[in-house]
Amino acid sequence: MSIASNIVTVTVTQPTYSVQFCAEGLEQGDQATIQVAGQGYVIQAGECTTVSGLSGSVNWVAYNSNEGATPSPPSGEVSKATTIYITYNYPSRAYSPVQITNFTASSTNVTQGSTVNFNVSASGGSGSYYFTLYVNGTPVGNTVGPSSSATISYTFNEAGTYSVYAEAIDASLGTSYSATSSAITINVQASPSTYTLTFTETGLPTSYVLYGNTVYVTWSVTVNGQTQSAQAGQAIVFTGLSGTVNYSVQSPIKVPENQYYTASYYASPSSGTASSGGTIPITYSTSSSSSSSSTTSSSSSTTGQNVSSLSVCDSSIQNGDYAIVNNQADTGYSGTFTIIDASGMKNDAYVAGECSASVSWFIKAHPFGNGRYWTTP
C-alpha cells in the first residue's frame, strides 16, 4: 500500500518600518554619520535622515561630526517606526574675534539714481556670517548670508554725501562675535539738467473728528504720473525732474464737518506745467470757481435773487442767489448770505427732512460753517 502526500512551502515575510534620525546642536555647515543595520547615512546640520525598509530588531551607531561634536546617545537598538533625536556637543574651544577683511565699493562718485555694489568679506568666529549694509547709520536692504563673503547693492536716489559701512554677525555664535567695517564715503551728484519742484498748501483744515476719532486731512500732487501725498499744511517735493512736466493737484477734497454736511475743497491751481525748479503755492477753498478753468459753478438768470421765501428744495434755487437772515439770537448769523452750492444744500435738506423750510430758516437752523452754502458779501 502506498501513500502520496503534497508538500506545501510557507514563506513568512517580516513587516518593515522606517526610522527618522534627527541631529540637534550641529553648527551650520557641519554634518555627522550614523550606521543603521551596517549601512551608513549622513545627517546635515538642522536636518533629519529617514531610514526605510527595516525589519526586526536592528542596531544603530552615531559617530562624531566632521567638526568633532560628540553624539548623545551614541548608539541604540530599534524595532519599530519612531523618531530618534541625537544631540551633538562640541568640545570647548576658543574662537578668534570676527573682523572685516575686505569692504570695497564699485564706485564712490556717482550720479543720482545710480546703483553701487559693495563687496564685503570677514574672518574669525565660526567662519560663516550674516552681512548687513548701513547707509548713514541706518540698515538698508536685506541681510545676506550665511557665507564668508557677500555682494550687497544699493541705489542712491537722492543727491548728497553718504557714509556707508558693513556689519558681519557670526551665523553660529551670534552678536557676541560681530564686527563692522570702516566707512566708505559715496558722493552722489544730481542728474544733469534736473530741478526740484515744491508744492505748498493752504486752505485745508488739518483734521476733523469722525465718530470720536481725529482724522488727519491729506492732499496729493501728481507729476508726470508719479503721485506724492502729505498731511494738510505740509509741502510736497519732487526732485530729479527734467524738461517740461505736467502736474495735477487732488481736487476736490471732501472733509466731513458734521453728520449732515461734507465740505468740498477745490484746489487753485488744480493743474499746470513747469519746466524749472521753484515753489508752486496751492490754495484750497470751498468755492469751485477758485479751481482750474475746467471747474465752473452753475448759475442762471436768477443770480442775485432773494430766495428767502422759497422752499429749501425748490428747484429754482441757483448758485449766486441770496437769503436774508435777521435772527442772530438763534444762530449767531445775520445779514445777507450768497448761496454758492445750491445742489448741495438741497441734498442736505433732503437728509435733514426739512424741504418745507425756507432758505433763510434752513441757514439759521444749520450754520454748517464757512460758506458751503453761503458767503458774506
Short mmCIF file of C-alpha atoms in Angstrom, two decimals:
data_model
loop_
_atom_site.label_atom_id
_atom_site.label_comp_id
_atom_site.label_asym_id
_atom_site.label_seq_id
_atom_site.Cartn_x
_atom_site.Cartn_y
_atom_site.Cartn_z
CA MET A 1 0.00 0.00 0.00
CA SER A 2 1.44 3.41 -1.00
CA ILE A 3 0.51 6.85 0.42
CA ALA A 4 1.02 10.08 -1.63
CA SER A 5 1.38 13.49 0.09
CA ASN A 6 1.63 17.13 -1.09
CA ILE A 7 4.45 19.31 0.23
CA VAL A 8 3.46 22.99 0.94
CA THR A 9 6.15 25.67 1.34
CA VAL A 10 5.19 28.66 3.53
CA THR A 11 7.27 31.87 3.32
CA VAL A 12 6.88 34.32 6.21
CA THR A 13 7.86 37.94 5.45
CA GLN A 14 8.50 40.22 8.37
CA PRO A 15 6.83 43.64 8.21
CA THR A 16 9.14 46.59 7.53
CA TYR A 17 9.23 50.03 9.14
CA SER A 18 11.04 53.36 8.87
CA VAL A 19 13.04 55.28 11.48
CA GLN A 20 13.84 59.00 11.35
CA PHE A 21 17.17 60.16 12.85
CA CYS A 22 17.40 63.92 13.65
CA ALA A 23 20.56 65.86 14.53
CA GLU A 24 20.32 68.61 17.13
CA GLY A 25 23.12 71.02 18.00
CA LEU A 26 25.17 70.69 14.82
CA GLU A 27 26.61 74.03 13.69
CA GLN A 28 25.82 75.42 10.26
CA GLY A 29 27.86 73.57 7.62
CA ASP A 30 28.69 70.59 9.87
CA GLN A 31 27.42 67.02 9.32
CA ALA A 32 27.57 63.61 11.02
CA THR A 33 27.35 59.94 10.03
CA ILE A 34 25.19 57.20 11.55
CA GLN A 35 25.23 53.49 10.82
CA VAL A 36 21.97 51.53 10.82
CA ALA A 37 21.99 47.75 10.34
CA GLY A 38 25.50 48.04 8.92
CA GLN A 39 24.56 50.77 6.40
CA GLY A 40 25.95 54.35 6.67
CA TYR A 41 23.81 57.50 6.44
CA VAL A 42 24.68 61.25 6.65
CA ILE A 43 22.77 63.82 8.71
CA GLN A 44 23.24 67.50 7.86
CA ALA A 45 23.08 70.29 10.47
CA GLY A 46 19.47 71.09 11.37
CA GLU A 47 18.07 68.22 9.31
CA CYS A 48 16.79 64.62 9.69
CA THR A 49 17.54 61.42 7.76
CA THR A 50 14.92 58.69 7.25
CA VAL A 51 15.99 55.03 7.05
CA SER A 52 13.34 52.81 5.45
CA GLY A 53 12.86 49.07 4.89
CA LEU A 54 13.98 47.98 8.36
CA SER A 55 12.63 44.75 9.85
CA GLY A 56 13.01 43.06 13.15
CA SER A 57 15.38 44.49 15.75
CA VAL A 58 18.37 46.45 14.38
CA ASN A 59 21.29 48.28 15.98
CA TRP A 60 22.43 51.81 15.12
CA VAL A 61 25.59 53.77 15.91
CA ALA A 62 26.21 57.54 15.74
CA TYR A 63 29.72 58.88 15.05
CA ASN A 64 31.35 62.24 15.82
CA SER A 65 30.56 65.07 13.39
CA ASN A 66 33.07 66.36 10.89
CA GLU A 67 33.85 69.23 13.28
CA GLY A 68 34.31 66.95 16.29
CA ALA A 69 30.92 67.20 18.01
CA THR A 70 30.08 64.03 20.01
CA PRO A 71 26.62 62.37 19.76
CA SER A 72 24.29 61.60 22.64
CA PRO A 73 23.09 58.85 22.72
CA PRO A 74 25.95 57.32 20.72
CA SER A 75 24.11 54.09 19.82
CA GLY A 76 20.95 52.10 20.37
CA GLU A 77 18.54 49.44 19.19
CA VAL A 78 15.25 49.94 17.39
CA SER A 79 12.48 47.56 16.36
CA LYS A 80 9.60 49.79 15.22
CA ALA A 81 8.85 53.05 13.46
CA THR A 82 9.94 56.03 15.54
CA THR A 83 12.00 59.25 15.56
CA ILE A 84 15.35 59.28 17.31
CA TYR A 85 16.87 62.63 18.31
CA ILE A 86 20.65 62.74 18.59
CA THR A 87 22.20 65.73 20.39
CA TYR A 88 25.69 66.78 19.34
CA ASN A 89 28.02 68.62 21.72
CA TYR A 90 31.18 70.42 20.67
CA PRO A 91 34.30 70.39 22.83
CA SER A 92 35.19 73.66 24.48
CA ARG A 93 37.21 75.75 22.08
CA ALA A 94 38.25 79.37 21.72
CA TYR A 95 37.09 81.34 18.70
CA SER A 96 39.07 84.20 17.28
CA PRO A 97 37.27 87.58 17.08
CA VAL A 98 35.33 88.37 13.91
CA GLN A 99 36.86 91.03 11.70
CA ILE A 100 36.03 92.55 8.32
CA THR A 101 38.86 91.66 5.94
CA ASN A 102 37.54 93.46 2.87
CA PHE A 103 34.97 96.17 2.16
CA THR A 104 35.01 97.92 -1.22
CA ALA A 105 32.58 99.85 -3.44
CA SER A 106 32.24 99.58 -7.22
CA SER A 107 32.28 103.40 -7.35
CA THR A 108 32.44 106.27 -4.85
CA ASN A 109 31.36 109.11 -7.18
CA VAL A 110 28.04 108.52 -8.92
CA THR A 111 25.05 110.41 -10.27
CA GLN A 112 21.60 110.40 -8.77
CA GLY A 113 19.75 107.13 -9.37
CA SER A 114 22.92 105.02 -9.69
CA THR A 115 23.37 101.59 -8.08
CA VAL A 116 26.63 100.85 -6.22
CA ASN A 117 27.81 97.28 -5.48
CA PHE A 118 29.58 96.72 -2.15
CA ASN A 119 31.83 93.65 -1.68
CA VAL A 120 32.45 92.51 1.90
CA SER A 121 34.21 89.54 3.49
CA ALA A 122 35.14 88.57 7.07
CA SER A 123 37.21 86.11 9.11
CA GLY A 124 37.23 84.68 12.64
CA GLY A 125 34.49 83.07 14.70
CA SER A 126 32.91 80.06 13.04
CA GLY A 127 33.77 81.32 9.55
CA SER A 128 30.16 81.94 8.43
CA TYR A 129 28.42 85.32 8.77
CA TYR A 130 25.32 87.38 8.09
CA PHE A 131 26.16 90.70 6.36
CA THR A 132 24.14 93.94 6.60
CA LEU A 133 24.78 97.26 4.80
CA TYR A 134 24.34 100.58 6.67
CA VAL A 135 23.81 103.93 4.89
CA ASN A 136 24.19 106.99 7.12
CA GLY A 137 23.83 104.72 10.15
CA THR A 138 20.59 103.03 9.00
CA PRO A 139 20.43 99.38 7.86
CA VAL A 140 19.21 99.09 4.26
CA GLY A 141 18.08 96.20 2.10
CA ASN A 142 18.09 92.55 3.14
CA THR A 143 20.64 90.81 5.34
CA VAL A 144 22.80 88.46 3.22
CA GLY A 145 24.22 85.10 4.33
CA PRO A 146 25.26 82.87 5.91
CA SER A 147 28.53 82.98 3.98
CA SER A 148 32.12 84.11 4.31
CA SER A 149 31.65 86.96 1.82
CA ALA A 150 28.83 88.80 0.04
CA THR A 151 27.96 91.44 -2.54
CA ILE A 152 25.27 93.93 -1.49
CA SER A 153 23.80 96.53 -3.87
CA TYR A 154 22.19 99.86 -3.02
CA THR A 155 20.61 102.53 -5.26
CA PHE A 156 21.18 106.19 -4.33
CA ASN A 157 18.06 108.05 -5.47
CA GLU A 158 18.87 111.42 -3.91
CA ALA A 159 21.88 113.66 -4.39
CA GLY A 160 24.16 114.11 -1.39
CA THR A 161 27.09 112.65 0.54
CA TYR A 162 26.60 109.25 2.19
CA SER A 163 28.62 107.28 4.74
CA VAL A 164 28.36 103.52 4.12
CA TYR A 165 29.69 100.61 6.19
CA ALA A 166 29.00 96.87 6.56
CA GLU A 167 28.33 94.72 9.62
CA ALA A 168 29.13 90.98 9.93
CA ILE A 169 27.48 88.82 12.62
CA ASP A 170 28.63 85.22 13.14
CA ALA A 171 25.90 82.91 11.82
CA SER A 172 26.52 80.31 14.57
CA LEU A 173 27.85 82.31 17.52
CA GLY A 174 25.54 85.35 17.34
CA THR A 175 26.11 89.03 18.08
CA SER A 176 28.90 88.34 20.59
CA TYR A 177 31.04 87.62 17.54
CA SER A 178 30.49 90.54 15.18
CA ALA A 179 32.40 93.35 13.51
CA THR A 180 31.82 96.49 11.47
CA SER A 181 33.91 97.78 8.59
CA SER A 182 35.43 101.19 8.17
CA ALA A 183 33.10 103.63 6.37
CA ILE A 184 33.22 104.47 2.67
CA THR A 185 32.07 107.93 1.54
CA ILE A 186 29.79 107.92 -1.51
CA ASN A 187 29.32 111.23 -3.34
CA VAL A 188 26.04 111.38 -5.29
CA GLN A 189 25.69 114.22 -7.80
CA ALA A 190 22.34 115.47 -9.05
CA SER A 191 21.47 114.28 -12.53
CA PRO A 192 22.37 116.79 -15.24
CA SER A 193 19.66 119.32 -16.10
CA THR A 194 17.36 118.29 -13.27
CA TYR A 195 15.44 120.50 -10.88
CA THR A 196 13.31 120.34 -7.75
CA LEU A 197 9.66 121.38 -7.62
CA THR A 198 8.00 122.18 -4.29
CA PHE A 199 4.22 122.40 -3.81
CA THR A 200 2.87 124.18 -0.72
CA GLU A 201 -0.72 124.07 0.51
CA THR A 202 -3.04 126.47 2.36
CA GLY A 203 -6.77 126.47 2.99
CA LEU A 204 -7.40 122.87 4.01
CA PRO A 205 -8.38 122.03 7.60
CA THR A 206 -5.66 119.90 9.19
CA SER A 207 -8.07 117.37 10.71
CA TYR A 208 -11.65 116.50 11.57
CA VAL A 209 -13.39 114.32 14.17
CA LEU A 210 -15.23 111.21 12.94
CA TYR A 211 -17.08 109.05 15.48
CA GLY A 212 -14.92 110.46 18.26
CA ASN A 213 -11.64 109.86 16.39
CA THR A 214 -9.36 112.52 14.96
CA VAL A 215 -8.72 112.02 11.23
CA TYR A 216 -5.92 113.98 9.59
CA VAL A 217 -6.63 115.53 6.20
CA THR A 218 -4.18 114.70 3.39
CA TRP A 219 -3.62 116.11 -0.07
CA SER A 220 -1.63 114.85 -3.08
CA VAL A 221 0.09 116.04 -6.24
CA THR A 222 0.86 114.00 -9.35
CA VAL A 223 3.82 114.96 -11.56
CA ASN A 224 4.31 113.02 -14.80
CA GLY A 225 2.36 110.06 -13.42
CA GLN A 226 4.16 109.95 -10.05
CA THR A 227 1.98 110.77 -7.02
CA GLN A 228 3.10 112.01 -3.61
CA SER A 229 0.91 112.77 -0.61
CA ALA A 230 1.29 114.77 2.60
CA GLN A 231 -0.80 115.99 5.51
CA ALA A 232 -2.60 119.28 5.08
CA GLY A 233 -0.22 122.18 5.60
CA GLN A 234 2.86 120.15 4.69
CA ALA A 235 4.82 120.63 1.47
CA ILE A 236 5.22 118.03 -1.30
CA VAL A 237 8.62 117.97 -3.02
CA PHE A 238 9.57 116.36 -6.34
CA THR A 239 13.29 116.03 -7.16
CA GLY A 240 15.22 114.93 -10.22
CA LEU A 241 12.77 116.49 -12.68
CA SER A 242 13.85 117.44 -16.17
CA GLY A 243 12.29 119.17 -19.15
CA THR A 244 8.66 120.29 -19.04
CA VAL A 245 6.46 118.33 -16.63
CA ASN A 246 2.70 118.20 -16.17
CA TYR A 247 1.21 118.32 -12.70
CA SER A 248 -2.25 117.85 -11.25
CA VAL A 249 -3.47 118.52 -7.72
CA GLN A 250 -6.06 116.41 -5.90
CA SER A 251 -9.35 118.28 -6.18
CA PRO A 252 -11.89 118.36 -4.76
CA ILE A 253 -11.06 117.04 -1.27
CA LYS A 254 -14.16 116.24 0.79
CA VAL A 255 -13.97 116.94 4.53
CA PRO A 256 -16.91 115.98 6.84
CA GLU A 257 -17.94 118.77 9.17
CA ASN A 258 -20.90 117.06 10.87
CA GLN A 259 -23.37 114.22 10.26
CA TYR A 260 -25.24 116.28 7.67
CA TYR A 261 -22.55 118.14 5.84
CA THR A 262 -19.34 117.33 3.96
CA ALA A 263 -17.45 120.32 2.61
CA SER A 264 -15.71 120.11 -0.77
CA TYR A 265 -12.38 121.93 -1.02
CA TYR A 266 -11.18 122.86 -4.51
CA ALA A 267 -7.54 123.43 -5.45
CA SER A 268 -6.27 126.50 -7.26
CA PRO A 269 -4.46 125.88 -9.48
CA SER A 270 -5.57 122.27 -9.89
CA SER A 271 -3.19 121.52 -12.78
CA GLY A 272 -0.44 123.04 -14.88
CA THR A 273 3.06 122.65 -16.29
CA ALA A 274 6.56 123.50 -15.08
CA SER A 275 9.98 123.50 -16.73
CA SER A 276 12.22 124.79 -13.95
CA GLY A 277 12.62 124.49 -10.22
CA GLY A 278 10.70 126.56 -7.72
CA THR A 279 7.69 126.64 -5.44
CA ILE A 280 4.08 126.40 -6.59
CA PRO A 281 1.57 127.52 -3.92
CA ILE A 282 -1.74 125.64 -3.93
CA THR A 283 -4.75 127.26 -2.30
CA TYR A 284 -7.84 125.28 -1.33
CA SER A 285 -11.25 126.85 -0.82
CA THR A 286 -14.85 125.72 -0.77
CA SER A 287 -15.61 127.79 -3.85
CA SER A 288 -15.25 125.75 -7.02
CA SER A 289 -14.73 128.95 -9.01
CA SER A 290 -11.24 129.22 -7.48
CA SER A 291 -10.13 125.93 -9.02
CA SER A 292 -8.83 125.39 -12.55
CA SER A 293 -10.66 126.78 -15.55
CA SER A 294 -12.13 123.34 -16.19
CA THR A 295 -14.16 123.59 -12.98
CA THR A 296 -17.10 126.01 -13.06
CA SER A 297 -20.09 126.79 -10.87
CA SER A 298 -23.60 126.59 -12.22
CA SER A 299 -25.65 129.75 -12.31
CA SER A 300 -28.76 131.05 -14.03
CA SER A 301 -30.70 134.18 -14.67
CA THR A 302 -31.91 134.10 -11.06
CA THR A 303 -28.43 135.04 -9.79
CA GLY A 304 -28.79 137.78 -7.23
CA GLN A 305 -32.42 136.98 -6.47
CA ASN A 306 -33.56 136.97 -2.84
CA VAL A 307 -34.96 133.46 -2.35
CA SER A 308 -35.61 133.60 1.40
CA SER A 309 -39.26 132.82 0.90
CA LEU A 310 -38.63 129.77 -1.30
CA SER A 311 -38.52 126.17 -0.08
CA VAL A 312 -35.04 124.76 0.59
CA CYS A 313 -35.61 122.02 -2.01
CA ASP A 314 -37.13 124.35 -4.57
CA SER A 315 -35.54 123.63 -7.96
CA SER A 316 -35.40 127.33 -8.79
CA ILE A 317 -32.68 128.00 -6.19
CA GLN A 318 -29.39 128.59 -8.05
CA ASN A 319 -25.82 129.40 -7.21
CA GLY A 320 -25.49 133.14 -6.69
CA ASP A 321 -28.94 133.60 -5.15
CA TYR A 322 -29.01 135.10 -1.68
CA ALA A 323 -31.00 134.86 1.52
CA ILE A 324 -31.51 137.47 4.25
CA VAL A 325 -31.11 136.16 7.78
CA ASN A 326 -32.03 138.55 10.58
CA ASN A 327 -32.45 136.36 13.65
CA GLN A 328 -28.95 136.44 15.09
CA ALA A 329 -30.16 135.33 18.54
CA ASP A 330 -30.91 131.81 17.27
CA THR A 331 -27.73 131.07 15.39
CA GLY A 332 -25.21 133.86 15.69
CA TYR A 333 -25.63 134.52 11.95
CA SER A 334 -27.27 137.59 10.45
CA GLY A 335 -27.12 139.57 7.27
CA THR A 336 -27.23 138.64 3.60
CA PHE A 337 -25.71 135.30 2.56
CA THR A 338 -24.94 134.27 -1.01
CA ILE A 339 -25.67 130.65 -1.98
CA ILE A 340 -22.68 129.03 -3.70
CA ASP A 341 -23.71 125.34 -3.76
CA ALA A 342 -27.45 125.12 -4.25
CA SER A 343 -27.47 121.45 -5.20
CA GLY A 344 -25.53 120.52 -2.07
CA MET A 345 -27.91 122.50 0.09
CA LYS A 346 -30.89 120.72 -1.46
CA ASN A 347 -29.31 117.32 -0.89
CA ASP A 348 -28.60 118.07 2.78
CA ALA A 349 -32.11 119.42 3.20
CA TYR A 350 -33.49 116.11 1.96
CA VAL A 351 -31.28 114.28 4.50
CA ALA A 352 -32.48 116.57 7.29
CA GLY A 353 -36.09 116.16 6.17
CA GLU A 354 -36.62 119.91 6.01
CA CYS A 355 -37.65 120.55 2.42
CA SER A 356 -40.58 122.62 3.64
CA ALA A 357 -38.32 125.10 5.44
CA SER A 358 -37.43 128.41 3.83
CA VAL A 359 -33.87 129.09 2.67
CA SER A 360 -33.22 131.64 5.39
CA TRP A 361 -34.65 129.38 8.12
CA PHE A 362 -32.54 126.46 6.90
CA ILE A 363 -29.40 128.62 7.02
CA LYS A 364 -30.30 129.84 10.51
CA ALA A 365 -31.01 126.32 11.80
CA HIS A 366 -27.92 124.71 10.18
CA PRO A 367 -24.93 127.07 10.29
CA PHE A 368 -22.59 124.43 8.89
CA GLY A 369 -19.52 126.59 8.69
CA ASN A 370 -17.71 128.75 6.18
CA GLY A 371 -19.80 129.14 3.09
CA ARG A 372 -20.53 125.71 1.62
CA TYR A 373 -23.94 127.28 1.09
CA TRP A 374 -23.34 130.99 1.68
CA THR A 375 -20.67 133.63 1.91
CA THR A 376 -21.00 137.11 3.36
CA PRO A 377 -20.99 139.80 0.62
#
